[in-house]
Coordinates of C-alpha atoms in Angstrom, one line a residue:
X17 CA 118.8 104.4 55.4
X18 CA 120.3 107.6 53.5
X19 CA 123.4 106.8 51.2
X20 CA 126.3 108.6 52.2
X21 CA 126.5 107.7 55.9
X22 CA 128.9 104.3 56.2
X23 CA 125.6 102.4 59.0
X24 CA 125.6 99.0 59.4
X25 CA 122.9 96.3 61.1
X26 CA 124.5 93.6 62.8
X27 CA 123.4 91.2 65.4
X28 CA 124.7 91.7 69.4
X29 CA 125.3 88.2 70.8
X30 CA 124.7 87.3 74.0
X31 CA 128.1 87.0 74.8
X32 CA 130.4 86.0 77.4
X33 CA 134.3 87.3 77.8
X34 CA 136.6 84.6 77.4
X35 CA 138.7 85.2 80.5
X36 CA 136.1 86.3 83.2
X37 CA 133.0 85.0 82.1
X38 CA 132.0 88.7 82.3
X39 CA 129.3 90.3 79.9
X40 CA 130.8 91.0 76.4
X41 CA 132.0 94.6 75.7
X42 CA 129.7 94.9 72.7
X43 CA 126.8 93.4 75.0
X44 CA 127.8 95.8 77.2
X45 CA 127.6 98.8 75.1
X46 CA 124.3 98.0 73.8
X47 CA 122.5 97.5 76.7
X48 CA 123.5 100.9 78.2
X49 CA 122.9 102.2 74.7
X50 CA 119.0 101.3 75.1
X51 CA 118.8 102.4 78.7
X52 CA 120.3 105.6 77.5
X53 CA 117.6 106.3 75.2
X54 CA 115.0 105.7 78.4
X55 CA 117.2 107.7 80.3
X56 CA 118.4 104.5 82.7
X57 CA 122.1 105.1 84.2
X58 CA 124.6 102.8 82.9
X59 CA 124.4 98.9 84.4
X60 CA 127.2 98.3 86.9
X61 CA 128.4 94.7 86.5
X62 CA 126.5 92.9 88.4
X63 CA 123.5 94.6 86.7
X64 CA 124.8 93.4 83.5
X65 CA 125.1 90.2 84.9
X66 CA 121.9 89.7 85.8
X67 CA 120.7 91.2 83.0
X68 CA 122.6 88.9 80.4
X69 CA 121.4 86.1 82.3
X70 CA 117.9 87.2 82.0
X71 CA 118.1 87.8 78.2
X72 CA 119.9 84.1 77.7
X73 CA 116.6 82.8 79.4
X74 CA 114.4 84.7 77.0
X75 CA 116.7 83.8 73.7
X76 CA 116.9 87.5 73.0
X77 CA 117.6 88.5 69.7
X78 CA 120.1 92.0 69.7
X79 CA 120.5 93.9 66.9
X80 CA 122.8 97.2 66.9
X81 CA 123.5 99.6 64.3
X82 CA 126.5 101.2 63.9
X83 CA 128.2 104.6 62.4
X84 CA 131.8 103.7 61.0
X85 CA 132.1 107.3 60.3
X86 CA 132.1 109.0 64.0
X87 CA 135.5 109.8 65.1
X88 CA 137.0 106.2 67.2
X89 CA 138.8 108.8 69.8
X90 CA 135.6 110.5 71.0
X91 CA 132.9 107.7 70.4
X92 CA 133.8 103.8 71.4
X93 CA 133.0 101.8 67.3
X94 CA 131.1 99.0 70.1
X95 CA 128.4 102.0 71.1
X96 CA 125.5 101.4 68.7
X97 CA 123.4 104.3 67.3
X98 CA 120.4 102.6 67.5
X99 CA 119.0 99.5 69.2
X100 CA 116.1 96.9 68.5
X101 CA 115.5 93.4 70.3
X102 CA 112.8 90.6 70.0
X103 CA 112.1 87.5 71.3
X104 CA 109.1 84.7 71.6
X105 CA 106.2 84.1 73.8
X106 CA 102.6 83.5 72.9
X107 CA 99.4 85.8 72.4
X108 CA 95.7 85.1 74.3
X109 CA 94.0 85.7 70.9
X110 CA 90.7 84.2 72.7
X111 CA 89.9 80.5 71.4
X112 CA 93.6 80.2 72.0
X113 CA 96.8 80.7 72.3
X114 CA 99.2 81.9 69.3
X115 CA 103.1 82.5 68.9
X116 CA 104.1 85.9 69.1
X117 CA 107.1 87.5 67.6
X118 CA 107.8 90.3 71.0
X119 CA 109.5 93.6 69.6
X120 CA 111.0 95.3 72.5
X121 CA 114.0 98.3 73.8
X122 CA 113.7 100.4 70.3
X123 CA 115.7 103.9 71.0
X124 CA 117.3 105.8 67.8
X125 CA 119.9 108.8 69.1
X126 CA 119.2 111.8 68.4
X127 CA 121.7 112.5 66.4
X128 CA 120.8 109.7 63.8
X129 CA 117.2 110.7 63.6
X130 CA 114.9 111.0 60.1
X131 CA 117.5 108.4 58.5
X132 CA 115.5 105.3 57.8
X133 CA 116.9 103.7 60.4
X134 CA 113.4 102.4 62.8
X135 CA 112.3 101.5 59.3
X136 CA 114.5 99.6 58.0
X137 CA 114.8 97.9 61.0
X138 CA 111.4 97.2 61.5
X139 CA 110.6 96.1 58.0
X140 CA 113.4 93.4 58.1
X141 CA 112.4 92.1 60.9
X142 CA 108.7 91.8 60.6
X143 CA 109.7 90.3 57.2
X144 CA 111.7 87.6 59.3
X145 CA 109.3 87.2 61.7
X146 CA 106.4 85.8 58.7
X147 CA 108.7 84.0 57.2
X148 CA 109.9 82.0 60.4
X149 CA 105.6 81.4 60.8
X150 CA 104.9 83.9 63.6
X151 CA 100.9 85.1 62.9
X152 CA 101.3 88.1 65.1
X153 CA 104.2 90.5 66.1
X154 CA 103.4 93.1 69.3
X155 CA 105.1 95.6 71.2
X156 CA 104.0 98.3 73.6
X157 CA 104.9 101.5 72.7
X158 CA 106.0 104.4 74.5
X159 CA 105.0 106.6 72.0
X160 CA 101.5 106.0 70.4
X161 CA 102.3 107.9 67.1
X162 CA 105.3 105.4 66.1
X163 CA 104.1 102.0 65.0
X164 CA 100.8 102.2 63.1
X165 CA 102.4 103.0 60.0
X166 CA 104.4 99.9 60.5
X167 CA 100.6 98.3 60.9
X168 CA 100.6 97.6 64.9
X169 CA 97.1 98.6 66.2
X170 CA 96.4 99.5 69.9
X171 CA 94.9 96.2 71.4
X172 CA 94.5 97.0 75.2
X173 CA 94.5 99.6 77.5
X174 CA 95.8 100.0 81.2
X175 CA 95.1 102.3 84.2
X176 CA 96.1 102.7 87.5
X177 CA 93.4 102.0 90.1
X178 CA 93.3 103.8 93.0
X179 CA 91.3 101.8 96.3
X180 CA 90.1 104.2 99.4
X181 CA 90.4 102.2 102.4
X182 CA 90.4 104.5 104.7
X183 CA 87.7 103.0 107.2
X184 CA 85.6 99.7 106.7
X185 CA 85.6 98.5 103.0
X186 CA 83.4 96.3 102.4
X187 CA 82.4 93.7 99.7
X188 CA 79.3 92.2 99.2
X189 CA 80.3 88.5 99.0
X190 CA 81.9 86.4 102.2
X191 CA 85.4 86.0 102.4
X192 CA 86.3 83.0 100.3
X193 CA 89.7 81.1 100.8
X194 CA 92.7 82.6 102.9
X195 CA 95.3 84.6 102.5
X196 CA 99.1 84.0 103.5
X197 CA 102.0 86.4 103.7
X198 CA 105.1 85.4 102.6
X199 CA 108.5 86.5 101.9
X200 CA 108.7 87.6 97.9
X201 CA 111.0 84.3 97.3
X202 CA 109.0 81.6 98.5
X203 CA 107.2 82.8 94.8
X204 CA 109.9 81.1 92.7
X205 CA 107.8 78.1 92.4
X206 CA 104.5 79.8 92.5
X207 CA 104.6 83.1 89.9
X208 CA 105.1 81.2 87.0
X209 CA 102.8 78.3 87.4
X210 CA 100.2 80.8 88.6
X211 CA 101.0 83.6 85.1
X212 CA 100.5 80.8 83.2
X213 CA 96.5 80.2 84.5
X214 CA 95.9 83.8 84.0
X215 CA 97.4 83.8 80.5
X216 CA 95.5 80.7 79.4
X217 CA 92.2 82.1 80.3
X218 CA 92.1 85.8 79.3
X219 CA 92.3 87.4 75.7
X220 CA 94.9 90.0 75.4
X221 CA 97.7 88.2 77.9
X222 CA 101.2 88.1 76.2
X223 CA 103.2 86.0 77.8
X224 CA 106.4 87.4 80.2
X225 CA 109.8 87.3 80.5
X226 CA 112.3 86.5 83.0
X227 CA 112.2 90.2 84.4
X228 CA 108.8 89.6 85.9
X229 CA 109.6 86.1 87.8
X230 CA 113.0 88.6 89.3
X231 CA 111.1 91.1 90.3
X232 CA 108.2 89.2 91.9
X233 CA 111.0 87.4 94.2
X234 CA 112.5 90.9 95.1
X235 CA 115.9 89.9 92.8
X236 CA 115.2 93.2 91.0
X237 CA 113.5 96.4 92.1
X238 CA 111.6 98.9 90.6
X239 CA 114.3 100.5 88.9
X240 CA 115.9 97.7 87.7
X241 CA 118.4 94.3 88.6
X242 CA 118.9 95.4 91.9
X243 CA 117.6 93.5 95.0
X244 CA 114.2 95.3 96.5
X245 CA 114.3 95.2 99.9
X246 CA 110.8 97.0 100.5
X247 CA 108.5 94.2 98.9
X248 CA 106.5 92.3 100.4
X249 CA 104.1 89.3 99.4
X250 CA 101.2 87.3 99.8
X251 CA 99.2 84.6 97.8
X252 CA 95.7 83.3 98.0
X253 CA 94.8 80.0 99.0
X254 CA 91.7 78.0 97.7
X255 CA 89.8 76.0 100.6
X256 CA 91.3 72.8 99.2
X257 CA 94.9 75.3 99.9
X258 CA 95.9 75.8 96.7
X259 CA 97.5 78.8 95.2
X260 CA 94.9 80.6 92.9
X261 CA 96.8 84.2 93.3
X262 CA 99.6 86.6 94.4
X263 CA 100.4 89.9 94.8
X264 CA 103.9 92.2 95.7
X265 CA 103.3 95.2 97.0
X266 CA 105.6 97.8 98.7
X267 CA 104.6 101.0 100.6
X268 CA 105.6 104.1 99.3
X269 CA 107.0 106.1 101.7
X270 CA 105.3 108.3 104.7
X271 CA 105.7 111.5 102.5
X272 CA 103.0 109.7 100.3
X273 CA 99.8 111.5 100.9
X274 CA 97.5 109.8 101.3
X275 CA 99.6 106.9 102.8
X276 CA 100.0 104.5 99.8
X277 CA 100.6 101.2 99.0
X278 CA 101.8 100.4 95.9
X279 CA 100.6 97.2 94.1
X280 CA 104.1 96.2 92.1
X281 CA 102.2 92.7 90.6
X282 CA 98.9 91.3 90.8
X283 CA 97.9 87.7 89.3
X284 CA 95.3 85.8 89.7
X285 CA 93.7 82.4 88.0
X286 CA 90.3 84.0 88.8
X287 CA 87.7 86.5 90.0
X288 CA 87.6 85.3 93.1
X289 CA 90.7 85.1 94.1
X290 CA 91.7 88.7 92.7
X291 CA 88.6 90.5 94.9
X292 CA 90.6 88.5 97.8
X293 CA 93.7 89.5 97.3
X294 CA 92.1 93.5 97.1
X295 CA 90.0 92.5 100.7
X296 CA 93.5 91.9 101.9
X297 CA 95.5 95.1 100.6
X298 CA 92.7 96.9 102.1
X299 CA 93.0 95.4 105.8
X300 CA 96.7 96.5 105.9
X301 CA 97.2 98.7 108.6
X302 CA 98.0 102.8 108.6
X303 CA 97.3 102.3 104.7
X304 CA 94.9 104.7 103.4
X305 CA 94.9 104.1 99.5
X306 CA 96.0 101.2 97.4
X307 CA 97.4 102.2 94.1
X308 CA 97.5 99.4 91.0
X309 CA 98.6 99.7 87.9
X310 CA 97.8 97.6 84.5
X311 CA 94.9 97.7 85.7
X312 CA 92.0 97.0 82.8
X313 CA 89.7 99.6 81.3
X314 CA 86.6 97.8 82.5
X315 CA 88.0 96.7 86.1
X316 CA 85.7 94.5 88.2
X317 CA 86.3 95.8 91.5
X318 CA 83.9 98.1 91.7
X319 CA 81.2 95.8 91.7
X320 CA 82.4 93.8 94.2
X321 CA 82.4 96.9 96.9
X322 CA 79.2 97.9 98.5
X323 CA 80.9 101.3 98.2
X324 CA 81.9 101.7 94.6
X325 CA 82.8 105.1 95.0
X326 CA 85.9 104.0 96.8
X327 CA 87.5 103.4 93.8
X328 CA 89.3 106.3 91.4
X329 CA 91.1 106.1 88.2
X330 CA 94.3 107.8 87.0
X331 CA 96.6 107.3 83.9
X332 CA 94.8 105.8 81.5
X333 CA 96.9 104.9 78.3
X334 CA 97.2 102.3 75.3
X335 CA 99.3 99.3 76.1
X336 CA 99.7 96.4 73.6
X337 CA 100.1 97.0 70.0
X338 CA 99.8 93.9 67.8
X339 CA 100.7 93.6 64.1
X340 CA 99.6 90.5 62.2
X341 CA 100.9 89.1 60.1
X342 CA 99.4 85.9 58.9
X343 CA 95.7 86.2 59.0
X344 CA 94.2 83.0 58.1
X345 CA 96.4 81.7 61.2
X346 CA 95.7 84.6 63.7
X347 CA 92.1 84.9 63.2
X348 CA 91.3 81.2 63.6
X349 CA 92.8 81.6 66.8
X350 CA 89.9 84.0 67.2
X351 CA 86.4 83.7 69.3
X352 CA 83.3 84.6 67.0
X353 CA 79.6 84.7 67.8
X354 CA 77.3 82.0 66.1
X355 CA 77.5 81.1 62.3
X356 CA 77.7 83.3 59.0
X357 CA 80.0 84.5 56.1
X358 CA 81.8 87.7 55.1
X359 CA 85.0 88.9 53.1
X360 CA 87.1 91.2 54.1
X361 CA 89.8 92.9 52.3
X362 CA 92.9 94.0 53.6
X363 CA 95.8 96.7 52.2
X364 CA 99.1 96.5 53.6
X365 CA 102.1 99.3 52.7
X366 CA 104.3 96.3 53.6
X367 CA 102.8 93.2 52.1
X368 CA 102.8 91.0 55.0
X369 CA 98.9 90.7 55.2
X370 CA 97.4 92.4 52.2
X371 CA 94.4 90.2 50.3
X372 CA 91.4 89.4 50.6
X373 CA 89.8 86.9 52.7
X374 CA 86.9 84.9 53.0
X375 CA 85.9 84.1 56.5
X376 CA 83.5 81.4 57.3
X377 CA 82.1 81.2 60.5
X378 CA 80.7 78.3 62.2
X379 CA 79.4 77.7 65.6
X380 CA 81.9 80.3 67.2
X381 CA 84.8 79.7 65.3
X382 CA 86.0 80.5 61.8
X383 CA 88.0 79.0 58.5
X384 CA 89.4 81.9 56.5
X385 CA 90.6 81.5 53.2
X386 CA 92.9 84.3 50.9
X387 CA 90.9 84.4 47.8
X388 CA 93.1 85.0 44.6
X389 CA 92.8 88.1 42.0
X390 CA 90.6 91.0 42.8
X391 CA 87.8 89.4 44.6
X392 CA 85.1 91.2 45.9
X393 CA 84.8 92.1 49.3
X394 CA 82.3 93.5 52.3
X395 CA 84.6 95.4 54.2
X396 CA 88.2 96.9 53.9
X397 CA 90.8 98.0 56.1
X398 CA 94.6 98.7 57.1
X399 CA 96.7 96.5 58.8
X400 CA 96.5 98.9 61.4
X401 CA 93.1 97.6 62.0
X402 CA 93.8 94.2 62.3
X403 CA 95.3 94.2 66.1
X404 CA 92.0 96.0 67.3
X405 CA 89.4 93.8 65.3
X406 CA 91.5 90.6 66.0
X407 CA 91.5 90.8 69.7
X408 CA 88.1 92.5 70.1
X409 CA 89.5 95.7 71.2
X410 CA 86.4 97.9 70.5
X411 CA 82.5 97.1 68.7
X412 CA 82.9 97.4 64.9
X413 CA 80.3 100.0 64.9
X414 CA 83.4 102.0 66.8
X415 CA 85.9 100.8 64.1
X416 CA 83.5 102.0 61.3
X417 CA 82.8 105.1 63.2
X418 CA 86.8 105.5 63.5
X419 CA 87.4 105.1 59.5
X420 CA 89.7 101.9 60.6
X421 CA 86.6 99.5 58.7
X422 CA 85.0 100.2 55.8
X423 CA 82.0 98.4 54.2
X424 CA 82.5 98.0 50.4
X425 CA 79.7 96.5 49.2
X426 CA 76.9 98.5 51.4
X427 CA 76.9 95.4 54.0
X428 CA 76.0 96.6 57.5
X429 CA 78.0 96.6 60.1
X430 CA 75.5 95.2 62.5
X431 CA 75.8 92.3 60.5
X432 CA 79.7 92.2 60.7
X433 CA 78.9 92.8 64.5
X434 CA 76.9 90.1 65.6
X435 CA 79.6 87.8 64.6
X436 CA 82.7 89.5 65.8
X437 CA 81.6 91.9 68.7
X438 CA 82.8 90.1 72.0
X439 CA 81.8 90.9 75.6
X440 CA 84.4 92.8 78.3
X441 CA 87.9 94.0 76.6
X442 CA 91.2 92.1 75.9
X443 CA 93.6 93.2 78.6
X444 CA 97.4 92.3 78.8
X445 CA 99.1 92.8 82.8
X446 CA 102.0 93.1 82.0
X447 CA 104.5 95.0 79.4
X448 CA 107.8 94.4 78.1

C-alpha cells in the first residue's frame, strides 16, 4: 500500500456484545461493508444474527482495513475500506480429496482503489495459507480479469440450463426409484449427508458452507438470511428407500414467460437419481420451462431425452478459480492415465510454487519430486496454469494452443496428454 495514507490490516472477530449477546459493532460494520461493495442493503439484526451464526460455523477468518485519516464525524473509524475473508473446506482434485484454503467477500471502495490494497492482502494471505500446509487456495470471482496475476486459474465453468416441458418429455430409460415432496426442512438431516456423496465422487466439488444447508431448509431466501417462503422440495428415493438426491425449487412468478420454475439447488449422489429428479420438475403442472443454474459445461441431460432439443443454454461463465500452492501435494491428489515420466517447470511472481518438478507416473497415479538448481525441464508454465492442468479443466493440446504450457525441450504434447488428459470436465455446484 502507498506510503502517506495512515491504512491498517487487522483481523474482525466474530464477536459477540457483552450486554445483549448482539453482533459486535465492528462485525457489524464489516459485513455491511462487503454487502456494500455487491450492492446488498445493510443486514437488519436478525440478518446479522444469522449471519454471525453462520460464519461461527464456518470458523471465518475477517480481515478489514482501515483509513485512520478519514474525518471520525462523517465516516464511523469501525467502517472498513476494504474487506477480505477465508475459511476451510476440501477440493475434489480427482484421486481425492485435498484441504482447501476458501477466499471469499473481496470488495475494495472506490475511493481506495489502485493502492496496493487487494495485493497486499492477497499476498499475505496466500503466504499464510502455505505455510499453515493448505496445497490449494480457490475462490470464484466475479470478475475474471482479477486473480490470475495472483496465479488462480479458471477450473470450472457453469450455465444455466433451460428444460422445455411443455407437453410429454420423455426419457429413454424407465422410471427408476420414487420421488417424495417434502417441506424444505425435513432436509436438515438429508442436504448434508447427501453434498457430501456428490463431493466425494466428482472432480471440481469444493465443499460448502453453512449458507447452503440455510437455504436448502428455506431459513434463508434468495436474497439473503431471510425465511423463503416460496420453496419447495423433494428428494429421490432408491428402491431399497434411500435418499440418493434433492432438489428446491420455487416458481417464479406468473409474469414469467414462459411460466418458469426455478431450480434454487440440485444434488445428487448419481446419474440416476439426477435424470429423476429432472423427470419430476418436468411433470409439475402449468410449468412450461425449468430453469437450473451451476449447471456443468458438458450436462448429461440431453442424452437422457428422446427429445434433446428440449434443452437450451444461457449464461455461460467461469466459476472456480484455484491457486496452488504446494504442488508435490496437490498433484498427487491428482488422476493420471497409465505410466510414464516428465518434468515440468513452473515460475511464480510470488514464490509459492515456483521449481521444477519431476513427476513420475505410475499406474494412474503420480510421485512428484522438486528437483534442486536449474534442472532441465519438458514443459513450463505460470501458476496461472496450474488450476486448469491440475483439475483437468481443458486437453493440454488446448493449454499449448492457449500459451498457458510450453514444451522446452521439443517434447510433444501428445505425449504430456496421454498421461494427463482426463474424460468429461471438473465441475463445482455450488459457489461461495
Amino acid at each position: 500500500m502507498s506510503a502517506g495514507r495512515p491504512l491498517r490490516i487487522e483481523n474482525v472477530p466474530l464477536a459477540r456484545r457483552a450486554d445483549t449477546g448482539a453482533a459486535s459493532a465492528g462485525y457489524a460494520a464489516w459485513l455491511n461493508t462487503g454487502w456494500e461493495g455487491f450492492h446488498q442493503q445493510p443486514a437488519t439484526p436478525e440478518q446479522l444474527e444469522e449471519m454471525l451464526q453462520a460464519h461461527e460455523i464456518d470458523a471465518r477468518v475477517l480481515t478489514g482495513v482501515y483509513d485512520d485519516s478519514l474525518p471520525a464525524d462523517l465516516v464511523d473509524p469501525l467502517v472498513p475500506v476494504a474487506t477480505y475473508a477465508s475459511f476451510a473446506k476440501t477440493l475434489n482434485i480427482g484421486a481425492s480429496l485435498v484441504p482447501a484454503h476458501l477466499i471469499t467477500l473481496v470488495t475494495v471502495r472506490p475511493t481506495h482503489r489502485r493502492r496496493g490494497i487487494l495485493r497486499e492482502l492477497m499476498t499475505g494471505d496466500l503466504a499464510r495459507a502455505k505455510a499453515a500446509g493448505f496445497p490449494v487456495a480457490a475462490l470464484t470471482a466475479s470478475e475474471a480479469t482479477i486473480y490470475g496475476r495472483f496465479g488462480f486459474g479458471r477450473a470450472t465453468e457453469q450455465q444455466t440450463l433451460h428444460l422445455d416441458v411443455r407437453g410429454d418429455v420423455r426419457f429413454h430409460a424407465a422410471p427408476a426409484g420414487s420421488m417424495l415432496q417434502v417441506p424444505p426442512h425435513a432436509l436438515e438431516g438429508i442436504a448434508g449427508r447427501v453434498f457430501e456423496a456428490f463431493h466425494a465422487s466428482r472432480r471440481g466439488s469444493v465443499g460448502r458452507q453453512e449458507a447452503y444447508l440455510r437455504h436448502a431448509t428455506a431459513r434463508w431466501g434468495p436474497e439473503g438470511p431471510v425465511p423463503d417462503p416460496k420453496l419447495r422440495a423433494a428428494v429421490h428415493l432408491d428402491a431399497a428407500g434411500e435418499v440418493q438426491g434433492y432438489v428446491t425449487y420455487a416458481f417464479a412468478g406468473w409474469e414469467s414467460k414462459p411460466a418458469t420454475l426455478t431450480v434454487r439447488d440440485l444434488v445428487a449422489t448419481g446419474e440416476v437419481a439426477r435424470r429423476e429428479i429432472f423427470r419430476f420438475l418436468a411433470s409439475i403442472d402449468l410449468i412450461e420451462r425449468v430453469s437450473h443454474p451451476f449447471a456443468a459445461a458438458n450436462d448429461p441431460l440431453g442424452w437422457a431425452l428422446e427429445d434433446p432439443s428440449r434443452i437450451s443454454y444461457t449464461g455461460r461463465e467461469h466459476g472456480l478459480w484455484v491457486r496452488v500452492l504446494d504442488v508435490p501435494a496437490a498433484f498427487a491428489a491428482r488422476e493420471y492415465r497409465g505410466s510414464g515420466n516428465f518434468t515440468l517447470r513452473v515460475s511464480d511472481t510470488q514464490s509459492l510454487a515456483g521449481g521444477t518438478y519431476a513427476f513420475a507416473v505410475r499406474d494412474g497415479r503420480a510421485e512428484i519430486t522438486e528437483l534442486v538448481g536449474d534442472a532441465p525441464a519438458d514443459f513450463s508454465c505460470g501458476a496461472a496454469a496450474l488450476g486448469p492442468l491440475l483439475l483437468g479443466a481443458c486437453g493440454i493440446t488446448e493449454l499449448v494452443s492457449a500459451g498457458l504450457l510450453e514444451p522446452t525441450r521439443n517434447t510433444p504434447a501428445a505425449t504430456l496428454a496421454a498421461l494427463l488428459d482426463l474424460p468429461g470436465v471438473p465441475h463445482a455446484i455450488n459457489g461461495f
